[in-house]
Short mmCIF file of C-alpha atoms and ligand atoms in Angstrom, two decimals:
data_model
loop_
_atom_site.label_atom_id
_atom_site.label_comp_id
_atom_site.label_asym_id
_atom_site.label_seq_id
_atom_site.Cartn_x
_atom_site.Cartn_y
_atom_site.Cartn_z
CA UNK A 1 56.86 -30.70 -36.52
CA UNK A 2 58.24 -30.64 -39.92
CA UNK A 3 60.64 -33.83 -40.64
CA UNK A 4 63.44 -33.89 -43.09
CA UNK A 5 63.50 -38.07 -42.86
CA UNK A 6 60.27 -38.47 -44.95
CA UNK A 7 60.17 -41.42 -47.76
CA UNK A 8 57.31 -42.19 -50.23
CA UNK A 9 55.71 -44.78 -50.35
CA UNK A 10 58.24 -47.35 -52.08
CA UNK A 11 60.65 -46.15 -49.30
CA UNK A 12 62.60 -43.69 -51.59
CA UNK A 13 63.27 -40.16 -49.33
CA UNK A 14 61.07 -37.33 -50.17
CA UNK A 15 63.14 -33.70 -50.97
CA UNK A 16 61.41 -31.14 -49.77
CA UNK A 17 59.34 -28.83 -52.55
CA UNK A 18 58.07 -25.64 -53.33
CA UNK A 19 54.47 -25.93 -54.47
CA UNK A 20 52.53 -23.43 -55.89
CA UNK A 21 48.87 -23.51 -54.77
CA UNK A 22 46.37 -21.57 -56.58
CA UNK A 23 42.74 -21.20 -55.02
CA UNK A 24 44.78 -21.54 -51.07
CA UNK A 25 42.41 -19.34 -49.29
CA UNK A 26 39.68 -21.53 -49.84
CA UNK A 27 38.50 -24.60 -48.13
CA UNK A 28 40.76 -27.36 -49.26
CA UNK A 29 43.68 -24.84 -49.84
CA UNK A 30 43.38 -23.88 -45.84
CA UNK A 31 43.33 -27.40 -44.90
CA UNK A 32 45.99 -28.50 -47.44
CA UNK A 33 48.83 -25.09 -46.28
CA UNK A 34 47.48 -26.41 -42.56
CA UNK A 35 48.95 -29.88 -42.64
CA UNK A 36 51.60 -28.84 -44.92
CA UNK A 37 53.24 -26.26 -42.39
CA UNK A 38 52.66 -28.27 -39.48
CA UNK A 39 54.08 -31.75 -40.81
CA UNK A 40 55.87 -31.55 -43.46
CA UNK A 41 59.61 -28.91 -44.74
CA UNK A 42 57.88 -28.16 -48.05
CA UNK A 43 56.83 -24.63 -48.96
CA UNK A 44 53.96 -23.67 -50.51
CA UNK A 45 53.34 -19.68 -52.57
CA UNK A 46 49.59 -19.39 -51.83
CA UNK A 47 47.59 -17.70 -54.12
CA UNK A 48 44.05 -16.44 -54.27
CA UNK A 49 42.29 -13.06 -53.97
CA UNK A 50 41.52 -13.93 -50.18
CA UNK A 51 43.56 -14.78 -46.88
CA UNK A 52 41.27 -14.89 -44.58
CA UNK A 53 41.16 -19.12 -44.06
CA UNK A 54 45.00 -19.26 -43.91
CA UNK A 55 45.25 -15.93 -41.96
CA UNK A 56 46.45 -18.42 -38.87
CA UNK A 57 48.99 -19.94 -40.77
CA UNK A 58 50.68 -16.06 -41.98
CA UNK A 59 50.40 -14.06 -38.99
CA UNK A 60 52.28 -13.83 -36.74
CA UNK A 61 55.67 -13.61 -38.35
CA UNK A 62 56.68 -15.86 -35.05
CA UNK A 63 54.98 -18.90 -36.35
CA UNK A 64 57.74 -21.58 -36.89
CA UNK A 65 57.12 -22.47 -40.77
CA UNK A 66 57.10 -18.35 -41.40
CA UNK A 67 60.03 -18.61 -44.08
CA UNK A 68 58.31 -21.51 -45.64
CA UNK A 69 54.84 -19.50 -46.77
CA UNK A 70 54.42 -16.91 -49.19
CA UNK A 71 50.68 -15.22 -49.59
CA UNK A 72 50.24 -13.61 -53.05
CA UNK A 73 47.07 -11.71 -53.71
CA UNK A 74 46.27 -12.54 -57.20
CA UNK A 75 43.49 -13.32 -59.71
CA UNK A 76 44.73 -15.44 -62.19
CA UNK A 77 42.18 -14.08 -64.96
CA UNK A 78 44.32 -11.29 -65.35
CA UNK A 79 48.19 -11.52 -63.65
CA UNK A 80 51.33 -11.30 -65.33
CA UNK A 81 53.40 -12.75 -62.08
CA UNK A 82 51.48 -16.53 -62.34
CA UNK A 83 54.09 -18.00 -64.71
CA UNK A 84 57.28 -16.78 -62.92
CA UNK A 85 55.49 -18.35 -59.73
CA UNK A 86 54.83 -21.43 -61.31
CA UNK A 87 58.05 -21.74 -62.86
CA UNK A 88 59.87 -20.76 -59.28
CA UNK A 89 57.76 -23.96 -58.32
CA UNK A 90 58.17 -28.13 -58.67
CA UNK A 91 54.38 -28.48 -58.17
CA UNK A 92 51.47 -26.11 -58.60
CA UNK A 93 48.50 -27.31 -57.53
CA UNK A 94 45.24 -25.69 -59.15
CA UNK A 95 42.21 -25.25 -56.41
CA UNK A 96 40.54 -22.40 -58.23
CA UNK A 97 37.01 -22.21 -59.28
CA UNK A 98 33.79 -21.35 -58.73
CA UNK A 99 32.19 -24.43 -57.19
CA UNK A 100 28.68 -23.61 -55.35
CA UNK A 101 25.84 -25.52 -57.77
CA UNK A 102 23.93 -21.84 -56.58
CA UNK A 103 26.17 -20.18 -59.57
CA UNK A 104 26.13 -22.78 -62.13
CA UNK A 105 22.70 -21.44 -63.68
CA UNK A 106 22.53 -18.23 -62.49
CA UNK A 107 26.00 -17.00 -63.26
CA UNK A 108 26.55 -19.60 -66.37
CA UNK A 109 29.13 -17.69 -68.11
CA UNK A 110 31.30 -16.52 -64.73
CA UNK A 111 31.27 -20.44 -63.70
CA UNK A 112 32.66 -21.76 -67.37
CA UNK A 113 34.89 -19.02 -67.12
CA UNK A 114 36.53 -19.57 -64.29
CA UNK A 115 36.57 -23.51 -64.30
CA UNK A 116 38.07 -23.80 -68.28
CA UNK A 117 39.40 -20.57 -69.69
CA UNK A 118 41.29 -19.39 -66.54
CA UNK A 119 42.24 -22.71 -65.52
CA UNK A 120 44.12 -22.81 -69.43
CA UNK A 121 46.92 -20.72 -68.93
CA UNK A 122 48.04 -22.60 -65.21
CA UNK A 123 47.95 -25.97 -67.35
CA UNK A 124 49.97 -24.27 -70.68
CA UNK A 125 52.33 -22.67 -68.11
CA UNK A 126 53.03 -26.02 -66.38
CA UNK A 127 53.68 -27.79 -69.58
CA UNK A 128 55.72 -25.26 -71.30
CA UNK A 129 58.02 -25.04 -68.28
CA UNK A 130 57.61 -29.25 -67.36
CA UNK A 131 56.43 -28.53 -63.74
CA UNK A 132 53.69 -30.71 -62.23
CA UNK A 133 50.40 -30.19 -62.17
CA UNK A 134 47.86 -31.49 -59.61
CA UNK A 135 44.60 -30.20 -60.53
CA UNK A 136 41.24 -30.08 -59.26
CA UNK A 137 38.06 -31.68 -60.96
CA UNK A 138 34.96 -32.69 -59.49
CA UNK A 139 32.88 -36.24 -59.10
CA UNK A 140 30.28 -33.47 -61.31
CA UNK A 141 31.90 -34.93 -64.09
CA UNK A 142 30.40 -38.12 -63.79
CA UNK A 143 26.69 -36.32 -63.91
CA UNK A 144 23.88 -38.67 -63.60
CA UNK A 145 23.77 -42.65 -63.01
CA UNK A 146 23.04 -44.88 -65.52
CA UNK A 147 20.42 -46.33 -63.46
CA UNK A 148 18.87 -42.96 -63.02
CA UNK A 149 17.33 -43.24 -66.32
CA UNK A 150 15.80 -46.64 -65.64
CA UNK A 151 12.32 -47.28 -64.83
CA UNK A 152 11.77 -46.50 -60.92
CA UNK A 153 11.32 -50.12 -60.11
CA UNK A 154 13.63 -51.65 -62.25
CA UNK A 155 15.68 -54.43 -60.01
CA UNK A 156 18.68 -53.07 -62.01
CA UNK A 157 18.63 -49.63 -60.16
CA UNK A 158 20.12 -52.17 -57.31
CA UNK A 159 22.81 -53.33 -59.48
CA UNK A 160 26.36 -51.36 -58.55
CA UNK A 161 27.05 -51.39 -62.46
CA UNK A 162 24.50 -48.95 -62.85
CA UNK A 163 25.57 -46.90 -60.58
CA UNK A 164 29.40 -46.94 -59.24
CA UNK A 165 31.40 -44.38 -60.38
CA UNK A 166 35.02 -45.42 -62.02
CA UNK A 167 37.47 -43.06 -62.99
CA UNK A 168 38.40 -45.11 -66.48
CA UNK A 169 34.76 -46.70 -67.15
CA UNK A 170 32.13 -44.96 -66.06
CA UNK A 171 30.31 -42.03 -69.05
CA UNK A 172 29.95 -38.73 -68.18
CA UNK A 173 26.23 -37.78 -68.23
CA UNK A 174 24.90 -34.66 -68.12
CA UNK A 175 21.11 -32.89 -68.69
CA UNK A 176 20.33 -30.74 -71.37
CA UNK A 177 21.83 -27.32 -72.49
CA UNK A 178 18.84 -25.52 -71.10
CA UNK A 179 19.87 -26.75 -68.12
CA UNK A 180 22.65 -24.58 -66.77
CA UNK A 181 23.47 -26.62 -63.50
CA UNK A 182 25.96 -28.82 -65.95
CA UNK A 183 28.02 -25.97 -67.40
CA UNK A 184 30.32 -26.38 -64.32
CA UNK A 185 30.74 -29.97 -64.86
CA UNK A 186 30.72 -29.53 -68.39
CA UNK A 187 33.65 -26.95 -67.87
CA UNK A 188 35.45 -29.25 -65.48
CA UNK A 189 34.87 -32.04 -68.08
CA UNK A 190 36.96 -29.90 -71.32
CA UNK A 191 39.25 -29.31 -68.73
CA UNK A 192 40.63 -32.40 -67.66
CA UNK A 193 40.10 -33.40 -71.35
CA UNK A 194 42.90 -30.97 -72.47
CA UNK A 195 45.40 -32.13 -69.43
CA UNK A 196 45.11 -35.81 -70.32
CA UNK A 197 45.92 -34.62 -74.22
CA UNK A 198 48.89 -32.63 -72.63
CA UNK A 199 49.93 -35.13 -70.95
CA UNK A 200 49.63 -37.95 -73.96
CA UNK A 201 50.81 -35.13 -76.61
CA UNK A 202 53.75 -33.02 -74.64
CA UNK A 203 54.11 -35.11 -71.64
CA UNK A 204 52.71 -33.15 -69.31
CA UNK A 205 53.11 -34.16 -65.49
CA UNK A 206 49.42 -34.59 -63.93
CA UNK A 207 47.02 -35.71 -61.80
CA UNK A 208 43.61 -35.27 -61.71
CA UNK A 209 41.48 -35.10 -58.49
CA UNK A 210 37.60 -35.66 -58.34
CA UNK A 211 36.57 -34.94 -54.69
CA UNK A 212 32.97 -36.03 -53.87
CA UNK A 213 31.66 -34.15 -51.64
CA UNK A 214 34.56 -33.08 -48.73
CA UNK A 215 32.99 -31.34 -45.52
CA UNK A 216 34.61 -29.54 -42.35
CA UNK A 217 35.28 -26.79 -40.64
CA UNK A 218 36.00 -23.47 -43.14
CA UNK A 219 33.42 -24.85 -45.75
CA UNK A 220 32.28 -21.90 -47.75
CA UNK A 221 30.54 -19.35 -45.26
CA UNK A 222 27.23 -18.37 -43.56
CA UNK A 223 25.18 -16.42 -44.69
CA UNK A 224 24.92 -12.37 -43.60
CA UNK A 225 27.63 -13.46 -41.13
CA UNK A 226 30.91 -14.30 -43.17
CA UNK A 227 29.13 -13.93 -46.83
CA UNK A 228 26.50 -12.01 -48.05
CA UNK A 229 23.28 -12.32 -46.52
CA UNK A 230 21.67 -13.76 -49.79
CA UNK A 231 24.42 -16.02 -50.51
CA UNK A 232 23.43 -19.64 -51.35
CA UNK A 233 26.69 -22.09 -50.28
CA UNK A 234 26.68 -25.41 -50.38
CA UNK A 235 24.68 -27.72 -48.28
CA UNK A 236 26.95 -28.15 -45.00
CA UNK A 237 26.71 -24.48 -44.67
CA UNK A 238 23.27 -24.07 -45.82
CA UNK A 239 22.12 -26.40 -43.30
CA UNK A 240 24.84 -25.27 -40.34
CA UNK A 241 22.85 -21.66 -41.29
CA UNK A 242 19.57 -22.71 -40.63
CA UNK A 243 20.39 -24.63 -37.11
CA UNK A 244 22.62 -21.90 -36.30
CA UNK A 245 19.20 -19.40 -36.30
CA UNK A 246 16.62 -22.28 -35.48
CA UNK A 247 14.75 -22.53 -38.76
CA UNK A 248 13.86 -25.93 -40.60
CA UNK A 249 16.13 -27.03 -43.11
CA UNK A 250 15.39 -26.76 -46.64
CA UNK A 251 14.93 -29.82 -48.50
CA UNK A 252 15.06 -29.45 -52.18
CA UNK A 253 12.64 -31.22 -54.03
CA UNK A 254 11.89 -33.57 -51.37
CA UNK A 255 16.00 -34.26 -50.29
CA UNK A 256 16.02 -37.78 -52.36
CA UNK A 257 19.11 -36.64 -53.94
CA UNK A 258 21.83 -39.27 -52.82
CA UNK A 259 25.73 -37.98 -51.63
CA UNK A 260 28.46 -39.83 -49.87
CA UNK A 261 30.38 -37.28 -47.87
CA UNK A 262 33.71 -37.24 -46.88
CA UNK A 263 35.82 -35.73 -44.00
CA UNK A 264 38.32 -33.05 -44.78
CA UNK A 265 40.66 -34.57 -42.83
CA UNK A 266 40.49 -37.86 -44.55
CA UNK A 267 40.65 -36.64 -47.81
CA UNK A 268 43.63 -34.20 -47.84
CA UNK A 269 45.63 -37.69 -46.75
CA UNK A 270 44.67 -38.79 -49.99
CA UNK A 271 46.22 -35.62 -51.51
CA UNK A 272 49.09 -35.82 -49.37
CA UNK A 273 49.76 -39.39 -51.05
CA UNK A 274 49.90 -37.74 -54.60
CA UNK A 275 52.20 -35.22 -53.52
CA UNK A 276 54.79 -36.84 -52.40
CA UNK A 277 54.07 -40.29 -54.67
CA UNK A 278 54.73 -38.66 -58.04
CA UNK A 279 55.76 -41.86 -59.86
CA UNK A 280 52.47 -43.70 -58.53
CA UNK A 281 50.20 -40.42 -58.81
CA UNK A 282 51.30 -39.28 -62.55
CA UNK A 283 49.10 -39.92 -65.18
CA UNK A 284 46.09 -40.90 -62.97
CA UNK A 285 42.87 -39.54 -62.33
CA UNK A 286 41.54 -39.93 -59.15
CA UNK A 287 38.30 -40.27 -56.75
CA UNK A 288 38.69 -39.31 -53.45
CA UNK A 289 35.32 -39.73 -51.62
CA UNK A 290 33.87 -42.48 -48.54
CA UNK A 291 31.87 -44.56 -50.19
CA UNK A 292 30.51 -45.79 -46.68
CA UNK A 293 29.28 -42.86 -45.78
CA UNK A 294 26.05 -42.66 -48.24
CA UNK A 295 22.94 -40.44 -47.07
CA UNK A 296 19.97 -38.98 -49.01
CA UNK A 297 19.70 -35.45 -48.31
CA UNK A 298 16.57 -35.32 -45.92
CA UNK A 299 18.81 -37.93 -43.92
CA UNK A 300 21.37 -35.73 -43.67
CA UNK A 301 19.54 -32.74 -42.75
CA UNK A 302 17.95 -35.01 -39.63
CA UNK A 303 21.25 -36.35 -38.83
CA UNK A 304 22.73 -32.88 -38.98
CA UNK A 305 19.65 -31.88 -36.40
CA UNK A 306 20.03 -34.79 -33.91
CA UNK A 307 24.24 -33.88 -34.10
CA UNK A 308 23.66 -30.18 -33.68
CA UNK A 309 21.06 -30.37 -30.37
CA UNK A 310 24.36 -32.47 -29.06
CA UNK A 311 26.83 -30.32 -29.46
CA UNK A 312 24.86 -27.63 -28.72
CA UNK A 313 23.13 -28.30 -25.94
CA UNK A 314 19.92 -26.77 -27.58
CA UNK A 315 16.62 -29.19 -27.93
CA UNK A 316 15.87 -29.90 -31.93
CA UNK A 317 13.59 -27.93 -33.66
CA UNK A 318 9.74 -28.80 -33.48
CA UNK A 319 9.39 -28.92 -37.33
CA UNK A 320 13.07 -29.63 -38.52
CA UNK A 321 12.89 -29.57 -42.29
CA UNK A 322 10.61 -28.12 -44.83
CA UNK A 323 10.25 -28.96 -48.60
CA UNK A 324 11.14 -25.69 -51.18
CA UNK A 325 11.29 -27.12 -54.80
CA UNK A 326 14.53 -26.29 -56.68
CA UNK A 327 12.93 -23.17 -58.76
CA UNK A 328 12.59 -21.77 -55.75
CA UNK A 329 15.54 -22.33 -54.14
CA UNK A 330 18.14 -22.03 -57.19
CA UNK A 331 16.26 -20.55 -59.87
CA UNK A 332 15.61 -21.77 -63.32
CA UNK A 333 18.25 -24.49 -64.85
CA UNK A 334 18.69 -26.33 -62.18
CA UNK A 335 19.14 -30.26 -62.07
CA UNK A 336 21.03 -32.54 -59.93
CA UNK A 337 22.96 -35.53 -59.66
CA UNK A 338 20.70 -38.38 -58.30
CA UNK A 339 23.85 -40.51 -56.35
CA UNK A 340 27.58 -40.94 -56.05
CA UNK A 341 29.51 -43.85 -54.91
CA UNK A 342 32.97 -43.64 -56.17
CA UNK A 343 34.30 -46.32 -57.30
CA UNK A 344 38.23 -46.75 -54.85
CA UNK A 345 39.47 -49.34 -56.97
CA UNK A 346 42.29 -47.07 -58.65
CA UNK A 347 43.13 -45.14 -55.50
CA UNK A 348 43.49 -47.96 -53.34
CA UNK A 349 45.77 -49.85 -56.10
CA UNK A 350 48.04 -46.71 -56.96
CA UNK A 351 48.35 -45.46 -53.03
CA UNK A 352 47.06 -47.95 -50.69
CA UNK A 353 44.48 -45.24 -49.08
CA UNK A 354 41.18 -45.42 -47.46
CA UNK A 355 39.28 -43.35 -45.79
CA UNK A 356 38.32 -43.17 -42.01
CA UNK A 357 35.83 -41.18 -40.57
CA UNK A 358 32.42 -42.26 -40.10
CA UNK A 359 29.49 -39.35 -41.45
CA UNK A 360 28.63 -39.06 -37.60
CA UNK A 361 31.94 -38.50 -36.19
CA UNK A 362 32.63 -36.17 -39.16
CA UNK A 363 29.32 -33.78 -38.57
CA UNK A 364 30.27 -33.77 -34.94
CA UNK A 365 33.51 -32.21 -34.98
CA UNK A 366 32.15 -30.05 -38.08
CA UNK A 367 29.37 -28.86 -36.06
CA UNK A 368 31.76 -28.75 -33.23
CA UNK A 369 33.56 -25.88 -35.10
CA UNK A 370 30.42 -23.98 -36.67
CA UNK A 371 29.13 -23.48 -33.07
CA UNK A 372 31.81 -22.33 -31.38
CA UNK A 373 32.69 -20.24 -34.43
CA UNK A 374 28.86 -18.50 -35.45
CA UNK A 375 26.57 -18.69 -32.08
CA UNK A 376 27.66 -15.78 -30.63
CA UNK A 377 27.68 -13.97 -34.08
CA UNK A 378 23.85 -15.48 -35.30
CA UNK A 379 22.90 -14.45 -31.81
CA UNK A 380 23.91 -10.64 -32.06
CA UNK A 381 22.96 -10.74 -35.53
CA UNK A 382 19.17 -11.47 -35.05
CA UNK A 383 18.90 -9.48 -31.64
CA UNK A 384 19.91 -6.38 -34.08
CA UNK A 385 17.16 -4.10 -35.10
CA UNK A 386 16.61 -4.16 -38.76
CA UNK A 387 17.99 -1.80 -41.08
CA UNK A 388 20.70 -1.22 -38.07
CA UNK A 389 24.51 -2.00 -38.86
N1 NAD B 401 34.88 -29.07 -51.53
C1 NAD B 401 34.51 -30.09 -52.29
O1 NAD B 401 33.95 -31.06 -51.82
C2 NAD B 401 34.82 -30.11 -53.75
C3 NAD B 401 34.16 -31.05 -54.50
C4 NAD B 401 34.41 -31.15 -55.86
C5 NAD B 401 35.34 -30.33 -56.43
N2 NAD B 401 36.01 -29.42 -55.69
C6 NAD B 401 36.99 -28.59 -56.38
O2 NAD B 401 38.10 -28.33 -55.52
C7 NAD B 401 38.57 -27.00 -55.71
C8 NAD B 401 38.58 -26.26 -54.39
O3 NAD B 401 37.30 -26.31 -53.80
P1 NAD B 401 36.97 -25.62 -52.40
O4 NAD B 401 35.85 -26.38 -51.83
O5 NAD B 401 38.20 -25.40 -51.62
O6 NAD B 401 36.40 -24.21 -52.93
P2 NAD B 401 36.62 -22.73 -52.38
O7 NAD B 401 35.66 -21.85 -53.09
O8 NAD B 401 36.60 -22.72 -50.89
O9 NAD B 401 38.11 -22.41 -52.85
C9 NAD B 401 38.45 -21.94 -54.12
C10 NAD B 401 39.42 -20.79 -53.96
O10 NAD B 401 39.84 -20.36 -55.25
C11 NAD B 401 39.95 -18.95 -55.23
N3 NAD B 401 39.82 -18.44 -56.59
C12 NAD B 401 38.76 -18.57 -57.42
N4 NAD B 401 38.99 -17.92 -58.57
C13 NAD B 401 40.22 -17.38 -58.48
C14 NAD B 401 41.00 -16.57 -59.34
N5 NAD B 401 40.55 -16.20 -60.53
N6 NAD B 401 42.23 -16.20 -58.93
C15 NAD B 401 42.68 -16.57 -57.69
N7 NAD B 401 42.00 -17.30 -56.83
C16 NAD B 401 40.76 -17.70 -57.22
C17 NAD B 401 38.80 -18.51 -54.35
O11 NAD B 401 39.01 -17.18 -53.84
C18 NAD B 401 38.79 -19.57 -53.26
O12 NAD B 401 39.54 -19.17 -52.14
C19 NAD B 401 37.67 -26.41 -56.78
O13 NAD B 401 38.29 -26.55 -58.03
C20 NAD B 401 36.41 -27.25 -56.75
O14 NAD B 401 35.77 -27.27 -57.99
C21 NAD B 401 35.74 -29.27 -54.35
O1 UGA B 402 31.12 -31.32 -53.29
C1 UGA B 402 31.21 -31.94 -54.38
O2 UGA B 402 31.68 -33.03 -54.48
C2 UGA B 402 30.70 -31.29 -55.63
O3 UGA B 402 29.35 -31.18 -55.45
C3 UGA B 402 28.74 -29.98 -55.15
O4 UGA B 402 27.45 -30.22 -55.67
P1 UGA B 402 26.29 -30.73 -54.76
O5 UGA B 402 26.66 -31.93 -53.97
O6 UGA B 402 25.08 -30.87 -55.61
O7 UGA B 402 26.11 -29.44 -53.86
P2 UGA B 402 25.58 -29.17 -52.41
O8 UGA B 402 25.30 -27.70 -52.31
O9 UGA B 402 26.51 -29.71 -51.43
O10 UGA B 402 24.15 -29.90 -52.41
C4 UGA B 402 23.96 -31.26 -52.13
C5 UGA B 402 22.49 -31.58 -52.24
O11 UGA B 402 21.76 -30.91 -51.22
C6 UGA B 402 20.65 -30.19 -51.77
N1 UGA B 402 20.45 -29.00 -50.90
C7 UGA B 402 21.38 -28.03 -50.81
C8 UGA B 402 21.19 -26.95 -49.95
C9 UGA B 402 20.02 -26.87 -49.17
O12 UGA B 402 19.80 -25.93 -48.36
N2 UGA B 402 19.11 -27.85 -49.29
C10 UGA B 402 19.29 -28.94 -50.13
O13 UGA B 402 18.39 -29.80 -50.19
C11 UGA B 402 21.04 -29.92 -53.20
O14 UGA B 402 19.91 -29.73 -54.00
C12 UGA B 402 21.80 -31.20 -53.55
O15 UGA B 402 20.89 -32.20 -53.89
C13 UGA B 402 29.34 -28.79 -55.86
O16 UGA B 402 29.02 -28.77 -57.21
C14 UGA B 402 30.82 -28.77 -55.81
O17 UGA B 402 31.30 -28.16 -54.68
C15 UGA B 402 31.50 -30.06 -55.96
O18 UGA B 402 31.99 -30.14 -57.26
#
């Protein structure tokens, strides 16, 4: 229930807030209007061209923090009504983008778009009017590893300076132009670029966050079920998909690529602590990511099997995984980040958080939620004739 007796972290009371979030029909945005509503009196606008992952949260008009959400269906590319709602805000919180790696080199000029140019007028609104601005980056910015360019056996590959990522030391490294996975970090890159120089030139209020890697329930969609049937999301849903129908998962040039994943849950704590912790989150950039919880991909894929016959009940596949190399599978331009261990030293001085959940736990109650939500769905899908609808 929503408390009025909430302090920050130095003690002081917190007054309640209107935020406005833009991108809150997605992922985060469902989980952040979630835990928003249910715990603290803040109200949130939500904006986005879809409802469907807060649809809980707006309907009915029963539900006891009604007066406290507003839904408004807009596309910021083109909407006269975003600065009054930013202004009518303290906070706005930016969420939108295009964010599946599938569109970064397929749909270049769509994913540049939408991460810099429409992302300019929410961060020239919010300084013209001084209003707040938490926005959303990506670990992407930190590309490749040092280490990933040195020789294979090099004893230095083992070295954490070659490959920790920290928010105020680490270079940004990405592949060549040719390339087209990087023009969504790239994009993300210019972007936080101009909010820092907003911030040192006009004072802007901001903080940056670089999520690596958040999973859970809502995560993009599955394919032909919730999205369109040749929809590539990312890899929690790719790989919920193919256990979902009982096909091997698809390892991209051999799975070797390293990620640390992180539980929803865990991580919108961290945003939590920036929202209400202005004076320790302004003028920081952040990682938020479990740097305990490091897999390559083919041992996620077989911990993601072994997890999924539990929860299921259904015996793992024969053959589990097979190997497609990344032409195939994305298309040309594709590259990838080799590993990504953020670096907590900043997070943990500036709000005292950690994260909790261990990757097991987290794919259990994740795959908890896919099968209860898609089974029945997958199943009527595939006992359809083709070409029926
Ligand atoms: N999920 C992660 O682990 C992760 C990792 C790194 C970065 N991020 C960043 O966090 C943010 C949110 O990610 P997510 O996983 O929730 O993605 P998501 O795709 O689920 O959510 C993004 C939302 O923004 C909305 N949106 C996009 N363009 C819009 C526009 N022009 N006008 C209005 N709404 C628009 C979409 O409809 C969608 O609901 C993104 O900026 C993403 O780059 C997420
Ligand atoms: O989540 C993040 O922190 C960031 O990383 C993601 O990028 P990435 O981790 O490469 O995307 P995923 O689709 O989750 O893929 C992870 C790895 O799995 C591989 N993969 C993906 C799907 C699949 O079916 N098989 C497979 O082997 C990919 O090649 C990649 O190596 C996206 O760019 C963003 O959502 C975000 O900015």
């Amino acid at each position: 229930m929503a408390s009025s007796a909430r302090v920050d972290l130095d003690g002081n009371p917190i007054k309640p807030l209107t935020i406005c979030m833009i991108g809150a029909g997605g992922f985060i945005g469902s989980h952040l209007c979630e835990k928003i509503m249910s715990e603290t009196p803040h109200k949130v606008l939500a904006l986005d061209v879809y409802n469907d992952k807060i649809k809980h949260l707006l309907e009915p008009d029963s539900l006891p923090w009604s007066d406290r959400i507003q839904f408004h269906r807009i596309n910021i590319k083109h909407d006269s009504r975003l600065e009054g709602l930013i202004k009518m805000a303290d906070l706005t919180i930016n969420l939108a983008a295009i964010c599946t790696p599938a569109d970064y080199n397929t749909r270049p000029l769509d994913t540049i778009y939408s991460n810099f140019i429409d992302a300019l007028p929410v961060v020239k609104y919010c300084s013209e009017n001084n209003k707040r601005l938490i926005h959303f980056s990506t670990c992407e910015v930190y590309g490749k590893t040092i280490g990933a360019f040195l020789p294979k056996d090099s004893p230095l590959r083992q070295d954490p300076e070659y490959y920790v990522l920290k928010e105020d030391v680490s270079p940004c490294i990405f592949g060549p132009i040719e390339k087209q996975r990087w023009s969504y970090a790239c994009a993300k890159q210019l972007i936080e670029r101009l909010i820092y120089a907003e911030g040192a030139e006009n004072g802007l209020e901001f903080t940056i966050v670089r999520p690596f890697n958040w999973i859970g329930p809502r995560m993009d969609f599955i394919p032909g079920i919730d999205g369109p049937s040749e929809g590539v999301p990312r890899v929690l849903a790719c790989f919920s998909n193919n256990l979902l129908r009982r096909e091997p998962l698809k390892l991209v040039d051999g799975g070797e690529s390293q990620r640390t994943f992180i539980y929803i849950k865990d991580a919108i704590e961290a945003v939590f602590l920036m929202i209400e912790n202005p004076a320790r989150a302004n003028g920081q950039i952040f990682n938020v990511g479990n740097p305990n919880n490091e897999v390559t991909v083919r041992q996620l894929a077989e911990m993601m099997t072994e997890v999924y016959s539990k929860v299921s009940g259904e015996p793992p596949l024969e053959v589990p995984t097979v190997d497609v190399t990344s032409k195939e599978f994305y298309g040309v331009g594709y590259d990838d980040s080799d590993k990504r261990i953020p670096d907590m030293t900043i997070i943990n001085r500036q709000l005292g958080w950690n994260p909790k959940t261990s990757l097991w736990d987290l794919l259990e109650s994740t795959l908890t939620y896919q099968h209860r939500t898609y089974a029945e769905a997958i199943k009527k899908a595939i006992a359809k004739p083709a070409g029926t609808s």
